[in-house]
Short mmCIF file of C-alpha atoms in Angstrom, two decimals:
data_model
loop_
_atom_site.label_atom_id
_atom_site.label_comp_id
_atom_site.label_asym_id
_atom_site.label_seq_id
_atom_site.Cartn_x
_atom_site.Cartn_y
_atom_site.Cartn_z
CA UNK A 1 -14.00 -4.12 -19.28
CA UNK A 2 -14.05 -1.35 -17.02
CA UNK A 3 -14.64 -1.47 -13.03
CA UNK A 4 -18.32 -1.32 -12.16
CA UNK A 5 -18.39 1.80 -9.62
CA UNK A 6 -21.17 0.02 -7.69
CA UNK A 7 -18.79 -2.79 -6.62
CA UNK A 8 -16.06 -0.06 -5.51
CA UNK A 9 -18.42 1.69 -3.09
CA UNK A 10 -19.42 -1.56 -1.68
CA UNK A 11 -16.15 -2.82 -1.03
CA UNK A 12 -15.03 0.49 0.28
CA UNK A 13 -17.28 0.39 2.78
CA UNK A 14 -15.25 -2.71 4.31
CA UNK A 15 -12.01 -1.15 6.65
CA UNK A 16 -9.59 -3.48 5.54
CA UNK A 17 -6.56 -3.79 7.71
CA UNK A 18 -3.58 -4.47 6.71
CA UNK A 19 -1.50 -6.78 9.43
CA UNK A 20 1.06 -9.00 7.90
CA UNK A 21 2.40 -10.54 5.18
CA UNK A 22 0.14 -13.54 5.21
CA UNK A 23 -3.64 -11.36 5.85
CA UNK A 24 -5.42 -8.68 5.29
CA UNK A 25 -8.04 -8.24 7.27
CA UNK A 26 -11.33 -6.59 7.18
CA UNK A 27 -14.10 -5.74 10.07
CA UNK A 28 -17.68 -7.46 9.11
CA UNK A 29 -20.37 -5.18 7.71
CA UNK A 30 -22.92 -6.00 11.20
CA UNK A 31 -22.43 -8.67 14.13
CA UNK A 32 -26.16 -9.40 13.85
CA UNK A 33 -27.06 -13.01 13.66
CA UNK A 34 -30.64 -14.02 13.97
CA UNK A 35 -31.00 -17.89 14.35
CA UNK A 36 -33.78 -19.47 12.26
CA UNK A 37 -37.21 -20.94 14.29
CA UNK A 38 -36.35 -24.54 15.92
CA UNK A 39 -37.42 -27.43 14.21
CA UNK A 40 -39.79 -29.72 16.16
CA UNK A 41 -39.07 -33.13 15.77
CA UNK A 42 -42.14 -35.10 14.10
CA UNK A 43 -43.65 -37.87 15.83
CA UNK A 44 -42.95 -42.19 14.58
CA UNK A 45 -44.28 -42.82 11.93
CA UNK A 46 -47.55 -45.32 12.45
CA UNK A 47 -48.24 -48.56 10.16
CA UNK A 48 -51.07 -47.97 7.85
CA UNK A 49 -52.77 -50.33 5.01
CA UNK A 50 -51.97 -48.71 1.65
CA UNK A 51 -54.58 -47.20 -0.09
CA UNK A 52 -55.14 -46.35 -3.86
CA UNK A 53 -52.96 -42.98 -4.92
CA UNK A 54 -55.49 -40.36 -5.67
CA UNK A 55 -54.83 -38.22 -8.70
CA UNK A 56 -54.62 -34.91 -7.30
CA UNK A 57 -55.24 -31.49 -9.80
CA UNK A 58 -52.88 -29.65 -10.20
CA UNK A 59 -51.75 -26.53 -7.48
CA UNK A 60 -53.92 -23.71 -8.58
CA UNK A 61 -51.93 -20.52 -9.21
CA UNK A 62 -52.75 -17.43 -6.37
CA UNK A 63 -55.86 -15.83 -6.44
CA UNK A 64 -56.20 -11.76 -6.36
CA UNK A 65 -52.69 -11.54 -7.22
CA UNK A 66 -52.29 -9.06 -10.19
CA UNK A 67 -51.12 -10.13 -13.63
CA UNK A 68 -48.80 -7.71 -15.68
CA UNK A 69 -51.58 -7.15 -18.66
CA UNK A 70 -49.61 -7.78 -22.59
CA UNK A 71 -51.65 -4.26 -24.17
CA UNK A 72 -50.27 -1.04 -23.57
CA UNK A 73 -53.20 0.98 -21.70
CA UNK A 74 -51.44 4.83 -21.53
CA UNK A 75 -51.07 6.29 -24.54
CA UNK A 76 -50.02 9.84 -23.30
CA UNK A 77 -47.36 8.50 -21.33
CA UNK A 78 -45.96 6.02 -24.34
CA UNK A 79 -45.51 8.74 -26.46
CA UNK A 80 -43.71 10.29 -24.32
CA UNK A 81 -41.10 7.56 -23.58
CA UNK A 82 -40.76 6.94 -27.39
CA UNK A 83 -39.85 11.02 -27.46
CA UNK A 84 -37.49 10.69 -24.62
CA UNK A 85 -36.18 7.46 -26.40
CA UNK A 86 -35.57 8.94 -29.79
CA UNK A 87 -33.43 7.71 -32.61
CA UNK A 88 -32.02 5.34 -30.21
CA UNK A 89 -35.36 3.64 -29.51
CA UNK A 90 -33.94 0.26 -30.73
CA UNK A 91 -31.19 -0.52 -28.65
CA UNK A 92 -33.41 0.10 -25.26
CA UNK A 93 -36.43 -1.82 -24.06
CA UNK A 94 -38.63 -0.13 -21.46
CA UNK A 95 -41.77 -1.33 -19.57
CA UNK A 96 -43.83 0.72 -16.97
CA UNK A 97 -46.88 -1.04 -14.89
CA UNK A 98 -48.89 -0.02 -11.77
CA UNK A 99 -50.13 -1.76 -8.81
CA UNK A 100 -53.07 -3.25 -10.77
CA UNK A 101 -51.05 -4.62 -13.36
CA UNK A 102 -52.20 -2.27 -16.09
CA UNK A 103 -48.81 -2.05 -18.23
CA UNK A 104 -48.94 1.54 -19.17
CA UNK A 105 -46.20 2.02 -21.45
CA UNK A 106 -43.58 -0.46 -23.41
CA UNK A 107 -40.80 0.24 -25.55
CA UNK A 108 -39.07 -3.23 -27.12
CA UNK A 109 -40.58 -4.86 -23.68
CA UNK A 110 -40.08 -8.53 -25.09
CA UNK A 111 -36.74 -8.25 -26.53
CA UNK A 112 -34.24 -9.79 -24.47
CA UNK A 113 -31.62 -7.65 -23.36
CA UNK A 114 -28.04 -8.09 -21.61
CA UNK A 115 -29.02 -6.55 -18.03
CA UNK A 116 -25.99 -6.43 -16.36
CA UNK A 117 -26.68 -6.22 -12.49
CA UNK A 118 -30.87 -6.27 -13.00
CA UNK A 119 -29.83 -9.44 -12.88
CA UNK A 120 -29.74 -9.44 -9.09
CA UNK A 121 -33.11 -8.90 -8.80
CA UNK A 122 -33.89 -12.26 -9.71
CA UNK A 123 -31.82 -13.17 -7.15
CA UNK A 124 -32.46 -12.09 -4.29
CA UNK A 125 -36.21 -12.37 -5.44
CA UNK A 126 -35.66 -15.91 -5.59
CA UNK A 127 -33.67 -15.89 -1.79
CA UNK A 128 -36.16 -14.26 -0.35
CA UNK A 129 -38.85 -16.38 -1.04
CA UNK A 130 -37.25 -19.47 -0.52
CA UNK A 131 -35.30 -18.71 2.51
CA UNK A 132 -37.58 -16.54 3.95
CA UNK A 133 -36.31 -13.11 6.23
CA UNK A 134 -34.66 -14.42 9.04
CA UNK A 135 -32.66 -16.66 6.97
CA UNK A 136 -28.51 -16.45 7.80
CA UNK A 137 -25.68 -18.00 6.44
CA UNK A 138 -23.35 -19.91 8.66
CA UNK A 139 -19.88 -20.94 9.22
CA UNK A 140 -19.61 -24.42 11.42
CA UNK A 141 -16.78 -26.25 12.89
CA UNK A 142 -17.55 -30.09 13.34
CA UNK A 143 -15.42 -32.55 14.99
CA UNK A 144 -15.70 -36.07 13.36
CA UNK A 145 -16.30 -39.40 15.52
CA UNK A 146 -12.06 -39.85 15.08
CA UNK A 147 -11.72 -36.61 16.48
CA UNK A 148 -10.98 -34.73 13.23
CA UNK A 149 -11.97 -31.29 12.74
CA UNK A 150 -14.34 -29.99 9.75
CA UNK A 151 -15.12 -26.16 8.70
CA UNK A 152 -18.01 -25.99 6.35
CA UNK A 153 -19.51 -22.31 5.32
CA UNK A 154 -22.41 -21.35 3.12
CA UNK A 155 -20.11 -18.19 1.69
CA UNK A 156 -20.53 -15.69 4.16
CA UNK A 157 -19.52 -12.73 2.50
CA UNK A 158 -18.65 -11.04 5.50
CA UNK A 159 -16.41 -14.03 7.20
CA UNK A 160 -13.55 -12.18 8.63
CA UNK A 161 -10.05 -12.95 10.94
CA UNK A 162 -12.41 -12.36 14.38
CA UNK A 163 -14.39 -15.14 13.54
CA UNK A 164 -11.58 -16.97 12.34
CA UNK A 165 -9.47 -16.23 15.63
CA UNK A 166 -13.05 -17.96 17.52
CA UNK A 167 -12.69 -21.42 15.71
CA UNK A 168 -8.76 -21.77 15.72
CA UNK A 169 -9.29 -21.36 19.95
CA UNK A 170 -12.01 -23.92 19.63
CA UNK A 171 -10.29 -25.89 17.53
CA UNK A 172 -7.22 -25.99 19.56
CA UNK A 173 -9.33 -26.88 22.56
CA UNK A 174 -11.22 -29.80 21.09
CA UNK A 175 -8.22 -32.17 20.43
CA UNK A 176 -6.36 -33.36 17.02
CA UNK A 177 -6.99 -36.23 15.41
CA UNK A 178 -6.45 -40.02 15.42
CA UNK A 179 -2.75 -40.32 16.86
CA UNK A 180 -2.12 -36.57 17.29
CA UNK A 181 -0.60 -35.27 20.15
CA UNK A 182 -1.43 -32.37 22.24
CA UNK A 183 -1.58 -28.95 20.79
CA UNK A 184 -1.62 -30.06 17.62
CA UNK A 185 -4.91 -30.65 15.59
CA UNK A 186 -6.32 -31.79 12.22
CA UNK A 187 -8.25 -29.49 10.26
CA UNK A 188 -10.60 -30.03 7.42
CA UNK A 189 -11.59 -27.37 5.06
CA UNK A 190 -14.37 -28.08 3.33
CA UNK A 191 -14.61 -25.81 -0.16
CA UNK A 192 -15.48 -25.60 -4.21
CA UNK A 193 -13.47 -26.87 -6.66
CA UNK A 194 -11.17 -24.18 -8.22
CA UNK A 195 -13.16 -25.03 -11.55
CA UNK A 196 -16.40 -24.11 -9.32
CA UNK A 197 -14.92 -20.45 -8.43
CA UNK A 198 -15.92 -18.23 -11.17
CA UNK A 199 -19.24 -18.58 -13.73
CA UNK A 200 -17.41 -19.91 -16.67
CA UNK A 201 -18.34 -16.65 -18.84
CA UNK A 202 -17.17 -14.07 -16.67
CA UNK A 203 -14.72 -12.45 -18.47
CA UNK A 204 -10.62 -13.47 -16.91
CA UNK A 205 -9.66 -9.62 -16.95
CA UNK A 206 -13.11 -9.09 -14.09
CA UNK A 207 -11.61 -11.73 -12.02
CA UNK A 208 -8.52 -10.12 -10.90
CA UNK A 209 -10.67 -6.95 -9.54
CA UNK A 210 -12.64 -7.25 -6.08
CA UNK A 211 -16.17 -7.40 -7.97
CA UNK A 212 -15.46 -10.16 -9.91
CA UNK A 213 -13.63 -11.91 -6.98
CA UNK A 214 -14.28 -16.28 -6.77
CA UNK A 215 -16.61 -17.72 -5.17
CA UNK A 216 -16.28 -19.97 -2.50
CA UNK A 217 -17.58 -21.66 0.59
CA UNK A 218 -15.35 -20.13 2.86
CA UNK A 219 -14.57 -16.95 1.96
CA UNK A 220 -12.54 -14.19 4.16
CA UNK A 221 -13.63 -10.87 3.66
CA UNK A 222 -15.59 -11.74 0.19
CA UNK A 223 -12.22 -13.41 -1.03
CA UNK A 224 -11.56 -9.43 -1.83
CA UNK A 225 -8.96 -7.41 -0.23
CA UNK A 226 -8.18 -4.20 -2.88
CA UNK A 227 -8.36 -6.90 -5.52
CA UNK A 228 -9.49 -10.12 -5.65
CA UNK A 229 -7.63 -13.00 -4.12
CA UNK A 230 -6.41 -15.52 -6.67
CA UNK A 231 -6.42 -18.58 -4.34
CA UNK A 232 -8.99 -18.32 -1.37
CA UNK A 233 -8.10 -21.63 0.38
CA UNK A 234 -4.54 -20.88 0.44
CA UNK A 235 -5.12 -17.52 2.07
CA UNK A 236 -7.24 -19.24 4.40
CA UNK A 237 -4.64 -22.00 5.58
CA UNK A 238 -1.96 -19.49 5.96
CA UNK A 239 -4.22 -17.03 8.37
CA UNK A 240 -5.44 -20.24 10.34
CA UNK A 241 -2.17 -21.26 10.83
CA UNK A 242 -0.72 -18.20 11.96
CA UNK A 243 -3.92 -17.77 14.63
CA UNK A 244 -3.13 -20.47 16.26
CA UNK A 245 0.09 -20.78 16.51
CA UNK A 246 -0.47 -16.88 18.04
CA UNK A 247 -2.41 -19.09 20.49
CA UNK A 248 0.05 -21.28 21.39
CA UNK A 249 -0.86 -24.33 19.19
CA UNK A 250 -0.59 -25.63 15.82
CA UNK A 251 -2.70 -27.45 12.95
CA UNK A 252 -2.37 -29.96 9.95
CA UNK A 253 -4.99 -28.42 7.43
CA UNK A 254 -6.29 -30.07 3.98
CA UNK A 255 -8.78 -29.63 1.52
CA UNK A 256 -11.60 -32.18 1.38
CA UNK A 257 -14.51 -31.54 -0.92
CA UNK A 258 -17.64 -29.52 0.13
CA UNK A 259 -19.53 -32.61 -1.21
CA UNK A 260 -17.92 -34.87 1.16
CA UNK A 261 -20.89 -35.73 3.82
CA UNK A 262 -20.24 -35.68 7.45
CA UNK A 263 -20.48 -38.66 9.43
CA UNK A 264 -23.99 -38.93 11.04
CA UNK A 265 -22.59 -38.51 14.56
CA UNK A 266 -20.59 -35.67 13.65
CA UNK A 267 -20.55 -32.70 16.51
CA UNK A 268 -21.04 -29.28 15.98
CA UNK A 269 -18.64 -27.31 18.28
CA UNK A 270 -19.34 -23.93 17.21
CA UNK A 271 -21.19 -21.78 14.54
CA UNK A 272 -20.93 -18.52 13.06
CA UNK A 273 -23.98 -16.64 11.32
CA UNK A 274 -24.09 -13.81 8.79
CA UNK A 275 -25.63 -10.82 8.11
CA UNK A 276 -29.73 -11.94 8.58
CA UNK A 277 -31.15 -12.10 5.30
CA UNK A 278 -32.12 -8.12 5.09
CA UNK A 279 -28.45 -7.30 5.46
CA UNK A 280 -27.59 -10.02 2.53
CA UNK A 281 -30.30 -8.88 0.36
CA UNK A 282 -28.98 -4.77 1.01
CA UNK A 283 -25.16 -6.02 -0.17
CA UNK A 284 -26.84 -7.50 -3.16
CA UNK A 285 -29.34 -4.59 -3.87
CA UNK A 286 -28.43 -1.36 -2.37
CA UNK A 287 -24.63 -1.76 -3.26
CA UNK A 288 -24.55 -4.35 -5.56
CA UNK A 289 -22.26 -6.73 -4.67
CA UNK A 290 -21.79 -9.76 -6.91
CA UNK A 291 -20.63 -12.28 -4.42
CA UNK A 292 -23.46 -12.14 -2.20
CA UNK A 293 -25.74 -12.54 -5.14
CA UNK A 294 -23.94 -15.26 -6.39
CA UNK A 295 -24.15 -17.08 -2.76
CA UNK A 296 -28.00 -16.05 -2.39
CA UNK A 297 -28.63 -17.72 -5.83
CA UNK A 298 -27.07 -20.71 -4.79
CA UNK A 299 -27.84 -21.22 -1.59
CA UNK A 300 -31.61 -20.34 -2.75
CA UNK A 301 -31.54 -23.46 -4.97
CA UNK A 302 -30.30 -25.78 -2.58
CA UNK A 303 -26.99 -26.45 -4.43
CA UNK A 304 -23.24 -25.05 -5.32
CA UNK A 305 -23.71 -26.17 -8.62
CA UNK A 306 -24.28 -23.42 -10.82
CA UNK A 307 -25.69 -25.14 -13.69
CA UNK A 308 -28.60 -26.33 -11.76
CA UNK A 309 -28.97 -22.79 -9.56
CA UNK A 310 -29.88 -21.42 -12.49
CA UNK A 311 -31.79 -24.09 -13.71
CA UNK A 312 -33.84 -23.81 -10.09
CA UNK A 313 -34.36 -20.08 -10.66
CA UNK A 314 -35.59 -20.50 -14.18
CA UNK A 315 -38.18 -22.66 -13.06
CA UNK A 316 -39.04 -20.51 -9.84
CA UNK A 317 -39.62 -17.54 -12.52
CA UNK A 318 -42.33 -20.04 -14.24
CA UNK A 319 -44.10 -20.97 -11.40
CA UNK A 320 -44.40 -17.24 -10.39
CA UNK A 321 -46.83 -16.49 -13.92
CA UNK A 322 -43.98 -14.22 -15.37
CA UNK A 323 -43.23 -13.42 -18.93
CA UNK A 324 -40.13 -15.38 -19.21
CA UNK A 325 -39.85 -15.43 -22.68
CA UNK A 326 -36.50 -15.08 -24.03
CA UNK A 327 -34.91 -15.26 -20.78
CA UNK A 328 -31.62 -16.58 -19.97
CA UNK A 329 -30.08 -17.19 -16.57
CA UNK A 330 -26.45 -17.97 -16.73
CA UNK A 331 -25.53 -16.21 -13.29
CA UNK A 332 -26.75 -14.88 -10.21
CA UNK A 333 -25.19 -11.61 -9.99
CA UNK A 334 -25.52 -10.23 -13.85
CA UNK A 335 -21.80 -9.85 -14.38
CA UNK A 336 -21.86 -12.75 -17.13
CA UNK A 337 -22.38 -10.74 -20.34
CA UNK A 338 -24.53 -14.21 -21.72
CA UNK A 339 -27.66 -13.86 -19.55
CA UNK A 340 -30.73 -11.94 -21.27
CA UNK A 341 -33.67 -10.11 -19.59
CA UNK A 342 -36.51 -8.73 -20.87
CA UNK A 343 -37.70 -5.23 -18.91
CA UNK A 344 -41.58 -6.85 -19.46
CA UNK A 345 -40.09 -9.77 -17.15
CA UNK A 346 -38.15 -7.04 -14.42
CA UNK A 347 -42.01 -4.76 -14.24
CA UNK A 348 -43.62 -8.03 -14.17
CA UNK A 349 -41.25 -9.08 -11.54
CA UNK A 350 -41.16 -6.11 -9.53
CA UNK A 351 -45.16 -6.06 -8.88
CA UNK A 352 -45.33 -9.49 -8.44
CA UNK A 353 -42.60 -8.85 -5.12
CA UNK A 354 -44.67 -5.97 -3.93
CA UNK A 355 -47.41 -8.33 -3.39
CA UNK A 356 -45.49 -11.11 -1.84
CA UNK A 357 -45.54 -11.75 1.85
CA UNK A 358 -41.54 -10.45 1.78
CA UNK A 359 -42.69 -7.54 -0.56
CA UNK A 360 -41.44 -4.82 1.95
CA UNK A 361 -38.04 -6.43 2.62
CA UNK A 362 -37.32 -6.57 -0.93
CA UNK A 363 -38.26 -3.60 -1.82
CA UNK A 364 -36.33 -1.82 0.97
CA UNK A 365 -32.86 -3.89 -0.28
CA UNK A 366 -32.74 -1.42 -3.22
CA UNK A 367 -31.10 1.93 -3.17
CA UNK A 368 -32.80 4.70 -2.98
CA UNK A 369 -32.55 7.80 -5.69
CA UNK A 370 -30.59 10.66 -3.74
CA UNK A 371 -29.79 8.96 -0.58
CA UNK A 372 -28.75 5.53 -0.62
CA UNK A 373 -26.42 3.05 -2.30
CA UNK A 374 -25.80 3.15 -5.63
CA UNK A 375 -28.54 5.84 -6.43
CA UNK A 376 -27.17 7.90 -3.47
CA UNK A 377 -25.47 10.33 -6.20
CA UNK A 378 -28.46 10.37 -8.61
CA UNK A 379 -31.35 12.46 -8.78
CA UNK A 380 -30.55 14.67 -6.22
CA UNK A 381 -33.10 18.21 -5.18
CA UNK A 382 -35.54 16.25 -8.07
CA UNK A 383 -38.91 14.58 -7.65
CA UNK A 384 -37.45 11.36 -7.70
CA UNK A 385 -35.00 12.08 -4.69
CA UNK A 386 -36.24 9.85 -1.90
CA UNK A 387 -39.08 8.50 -4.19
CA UNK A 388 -37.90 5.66 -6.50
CA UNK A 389 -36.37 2.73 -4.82
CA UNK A 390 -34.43 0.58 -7.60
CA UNK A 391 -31.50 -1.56 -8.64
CA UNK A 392 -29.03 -0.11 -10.85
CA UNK A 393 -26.62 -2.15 -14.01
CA UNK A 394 -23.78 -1.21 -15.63
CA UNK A 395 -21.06 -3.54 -17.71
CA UNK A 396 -19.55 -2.09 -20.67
CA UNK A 397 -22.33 -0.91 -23.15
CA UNK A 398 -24.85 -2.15 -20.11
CA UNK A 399 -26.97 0.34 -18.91
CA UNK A 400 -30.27 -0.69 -16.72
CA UNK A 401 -32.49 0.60 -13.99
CA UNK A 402 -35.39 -0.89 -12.46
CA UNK A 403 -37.61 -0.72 -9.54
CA UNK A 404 -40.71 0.67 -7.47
CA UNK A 405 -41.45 4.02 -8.51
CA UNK A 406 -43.70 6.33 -6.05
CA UNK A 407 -45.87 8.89 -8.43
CA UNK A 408 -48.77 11.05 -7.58
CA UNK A 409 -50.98 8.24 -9.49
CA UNK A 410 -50.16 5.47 -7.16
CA UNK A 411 -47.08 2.99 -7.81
CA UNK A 412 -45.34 2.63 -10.73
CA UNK A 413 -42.93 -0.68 -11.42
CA UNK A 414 -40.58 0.81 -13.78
CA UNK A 415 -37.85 -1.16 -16.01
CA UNK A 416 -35.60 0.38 -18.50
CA UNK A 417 -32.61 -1.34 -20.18
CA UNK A 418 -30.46 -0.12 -22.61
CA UNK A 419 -27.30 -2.25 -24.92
CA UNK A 420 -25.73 -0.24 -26.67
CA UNK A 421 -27.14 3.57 -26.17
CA UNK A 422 -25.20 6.74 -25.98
CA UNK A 423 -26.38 8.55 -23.30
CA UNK A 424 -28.51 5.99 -21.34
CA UNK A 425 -28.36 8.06 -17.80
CA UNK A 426 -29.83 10.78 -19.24
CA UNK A 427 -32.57 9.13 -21.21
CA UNK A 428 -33.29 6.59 -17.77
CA UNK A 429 -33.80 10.48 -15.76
CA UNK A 430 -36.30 11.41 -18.47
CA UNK A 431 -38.28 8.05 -18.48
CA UNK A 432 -38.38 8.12 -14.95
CA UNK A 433 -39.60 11.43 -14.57
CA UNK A 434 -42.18 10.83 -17.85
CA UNK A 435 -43.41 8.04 -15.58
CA UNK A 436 -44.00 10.25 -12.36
CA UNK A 437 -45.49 12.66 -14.07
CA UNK A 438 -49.30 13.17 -12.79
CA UNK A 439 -52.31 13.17 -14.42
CA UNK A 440 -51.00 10.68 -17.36
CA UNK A 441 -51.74 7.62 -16.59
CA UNK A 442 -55.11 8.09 -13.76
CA UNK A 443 -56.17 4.89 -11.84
CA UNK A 444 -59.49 3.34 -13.17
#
C-alpha cells in the first residue's frame, strides 16, 4: 500500500533534528497550552431519608435541530451527479444536504463504503464534543509516597526532547527512590502494551512508514522520525538517560503499565500540555494525521482500549439521530481498510456539527480547497478555491471527500466516496462544482 501524501506533508511540517545516535529530535508544532476551567470542590454530602426512585422518561432528543430528510428533494441537481458519475456510478456513493436538512441529491447514499481518512471526522466530531475546545493533552511527572518517580501522558503528539530535557531536571531534583543515593533516581514510565500499539488491521507494511507509526502514551515526536519508530519506549529510555546524565545525574527507568493506578497521595511535580484542542483537531483534519486521531478517539471515550473507543463512538453516533446503518468503526483515524461509512452518515454528520455549540471549531479543522492543508493544491483560480472546507481520504483504491460546501444557495454538506473508481479526483471536482452550481437546488 502506497504512502498517503496527506501524512507526508504533515510530518514534513515537523523540523526534525538530527543530534546523536540515540535521538532525533523534532521542534513541537505550537507552545500553546490552555489549562482547562478549575474544578470546585462540592460541598459534604448531607444525610437524607430515602425516598421511592421515580421513573424518569427518557432524555428527549434536541429540539430545532435539523434532521437529514431520507427523499431526494433536487432533481436537477441528481441528474447531474448521476452524469458526472457515469458508468462508474456503482462503485461511488454520494450524498448532498443543506442547512435545513433537505438531502438534495444521493447516489448509493446507504451503501457502506471503505472511507479511508473520512474516517477522522468521526473523530474529532466525537473529541470535540466530549472534551469540549479548551481541552489539552498532558504529560505529568508524579513522585510516589516512597519517593519513586512516575511519567504518565495522554499521547501528545507533539511531545518532544525540550519537554523531555524539563522533567529529567525535575526529576533529578526531586530525589530517587527508596534506598537510592544522591543523583541517582527511579523512573517509572507508564505506557501501552506493545500488543496495544497498532489497530490490529492496519496493514504490517503501513507500520514501518511515519503515518502508520504506534501508538502510545508517551510518544516523542508522534513516535515518527522519517519513519516510524519500531519501539517507542526504548527510544524514550535511551533519550532520558542521556538528558540527564548531560545534567549531571543519572536514572534507573522501567516500564510499569499505564493501568497501574497511582497511589492516592501521589504528587504532581510538573505537567506538560499539548496543542489546545483546535490545534489537535487541525493535525487530525487539515493535515490528516493518524496519530492524533487515534489519541482524540481514545482519549474521547475515556479509555486506551480500542475495542471499547470504538464501541463509545458507535454509540455517541446513535445518540446524535444519525443514519448509522451499516456502519463500522474499527479505528479512529480511517487507515484500517475494515471500517465502513456511508456518505448519508458523513452529510448527516457534517450538518449535525454545524449546528453544534463547537460547530465553528470543527468546521475550521478542515482544509480548505486552494489554500490550506491537504486541499491546499486542489481547486486552485476555481469557484471552490477558498469556498469548500473538507476532509480529504485516500488508501489504495480509497478515494473520499467530504465537508461544508459554501454555494450561492446557502450551505451545502457534501459527501462523496468512491472504492474502486478510476478517476475519482476528477469526478469529486465535477460533483462539487454540480453542487455549487446556483439556481439548482433554491431554498424553500
Amino acid at each position: 500500500m502506497s504512502q498517503p501524501s496527506s501524512q507526508r506533508l504533515s510530518l514534513s511540517q515537523r523540523s526534525v533534528l538530527a543530534l546523536t545516535a540515540f535521538s532525533f529530535l523534532a521542534a513541537p508544532l505550537s507552545a500553546v497550552a490552555q489549562q482547562r476551567p478549575a474544578v470546585l470542590a462540592a460541598p459534604p454530602p448531607v444525610a437524607l431519608q430515602p425516598v421511592p426512585a421515580l421513573s424518569l422518561p427518557a432524555t428527549p432528543q434536541p429540539v430545532g435541530l435539523p434532521r437529514l430528510q431520507t427523499q431526494v428533494s433536487c432533481p436537477a441537481l441528481q441528474q447531474r451527479l448521476l452524469a458526472a458519475l457515469g458508468g462508474e456510478r456503482s462503485v461511488w456513493s454520494v450524498s448532498v444536504a443543506d442547512s435545513s436538512g433537505r438531502l438534495l441529491a444521493d447516489v448509493n447514499g446507504t451503501q457502506p463504503r471503505i472511507p479511508a481518512s473520512n474516517q477522522k471526522l468521526i473523530s474529532t466530531a466525537f473529541a470535540l464534543d466530549r472534551l469540549g475546545p479548551d481541552y489539552h493533552l498532558s504529560t505529568r511527572l508524579w513522585r510516589l509516597p516512597d519517593g519513586t518517580l512516575r511519567l504518565t501522558g495522554e499521547g501528545d503528539p507533539d511531545l518532544a526532547v525540550p519537554q523531555l530535557q524539563r522533567f529529567a531536571k525535575l526529576a533529578l531534583g526531586s530525589g530517587g527512590g527508596p534506598g537510592e543515593s544522591s543523583g541517582l533516581v527511579t523512573l517509572q514510565l507508564a505506557e501501552e502494551p506493545a500488543q496495544a500499539w497498532w489497530p490490529r488491521g492496519w496493514n504490517p507494511a503501513d507500520r514501518a512508514y511515519a503515518y502508520g507509526a504506534p501508538i502510545t502514551r508517551l510518544a516523542v515526536t508522534s513516535n515518527a522520525i522519517h519513519d516510524a519508530v519500531a519501539n517507542p519506549p526504548a527510544r524514550l529510555q535511551a533519550l532520558l538517560q542521556k538528558l540527564m546524565v548531560q545534567q549531571g545525574g543519572k536514572a534507573r527507568l522501567a516500564l510499569v503499565s499505564a493501568t497501574t493506578p497511582l497511589p492516592a497521595d501521589a504528587v504532581l511535580l510538573h505537567e506538560e500540555a499539548s496543542l489546545p484542542m483546535y490545534g489537535l483537531l487541525s493535525l487530525a483534519n487539515t493535515e490528516s494525521h493518524n496519530f492524533t486521531a487515534e489519541v482524540l478517539l481514545r482519549q474521547a471515550s475515556g479509555t486506551w482500549d480500542l475495542d471499547q473507543a470504538r464501541q463509545a463512538a458507535t454509540l455517541w453516533l446513535t445518540e446524535q439521530g444519525l443514519p448509522t446503518e451499516g456502519l463500522r468503526v474499527v479505528d479512529g483515524s480511517g487507515l484500517d481498510r475494515a471500517n465502513r461509512l456511508t456518505s448519508r452518515l458523513l452529510a448527516a454528520l457534517l450538518l449535525r456539527m454545524d449546528q453544534h455549540p463547537y460547530g465553528r471549531q470543527y468546521v475550521a479543522s478542515m482544509a480548505i480547497a486552494g489554500q490550506r492543508g491537504t486541499l491546499r493544491n486542489l481547486y486552485v483560480g476555481t469557484p471552490l478555491q477558498g469556498h469548500f472546507h473538507g476532509k480529504t481520504g485516500t488508501i489504495s483504491g480509497v478515494r473520499s471527500i467530504s465537508g461544508v460546501l459554501d454555494s450561492p444557495d446557502g450551505t451545502r454538506y457534501v459527501s462523496a466516496i468512491s472504492n474502486g473508481a478510476s478517476a475519482p479526483n476528477t469526478t469529486i471536482g465535477q460533483v462539487l462544482r454540480q453542487a455549487q452550481t446556483a439556481g439548482l437546488c433554491p431554498a424553500v
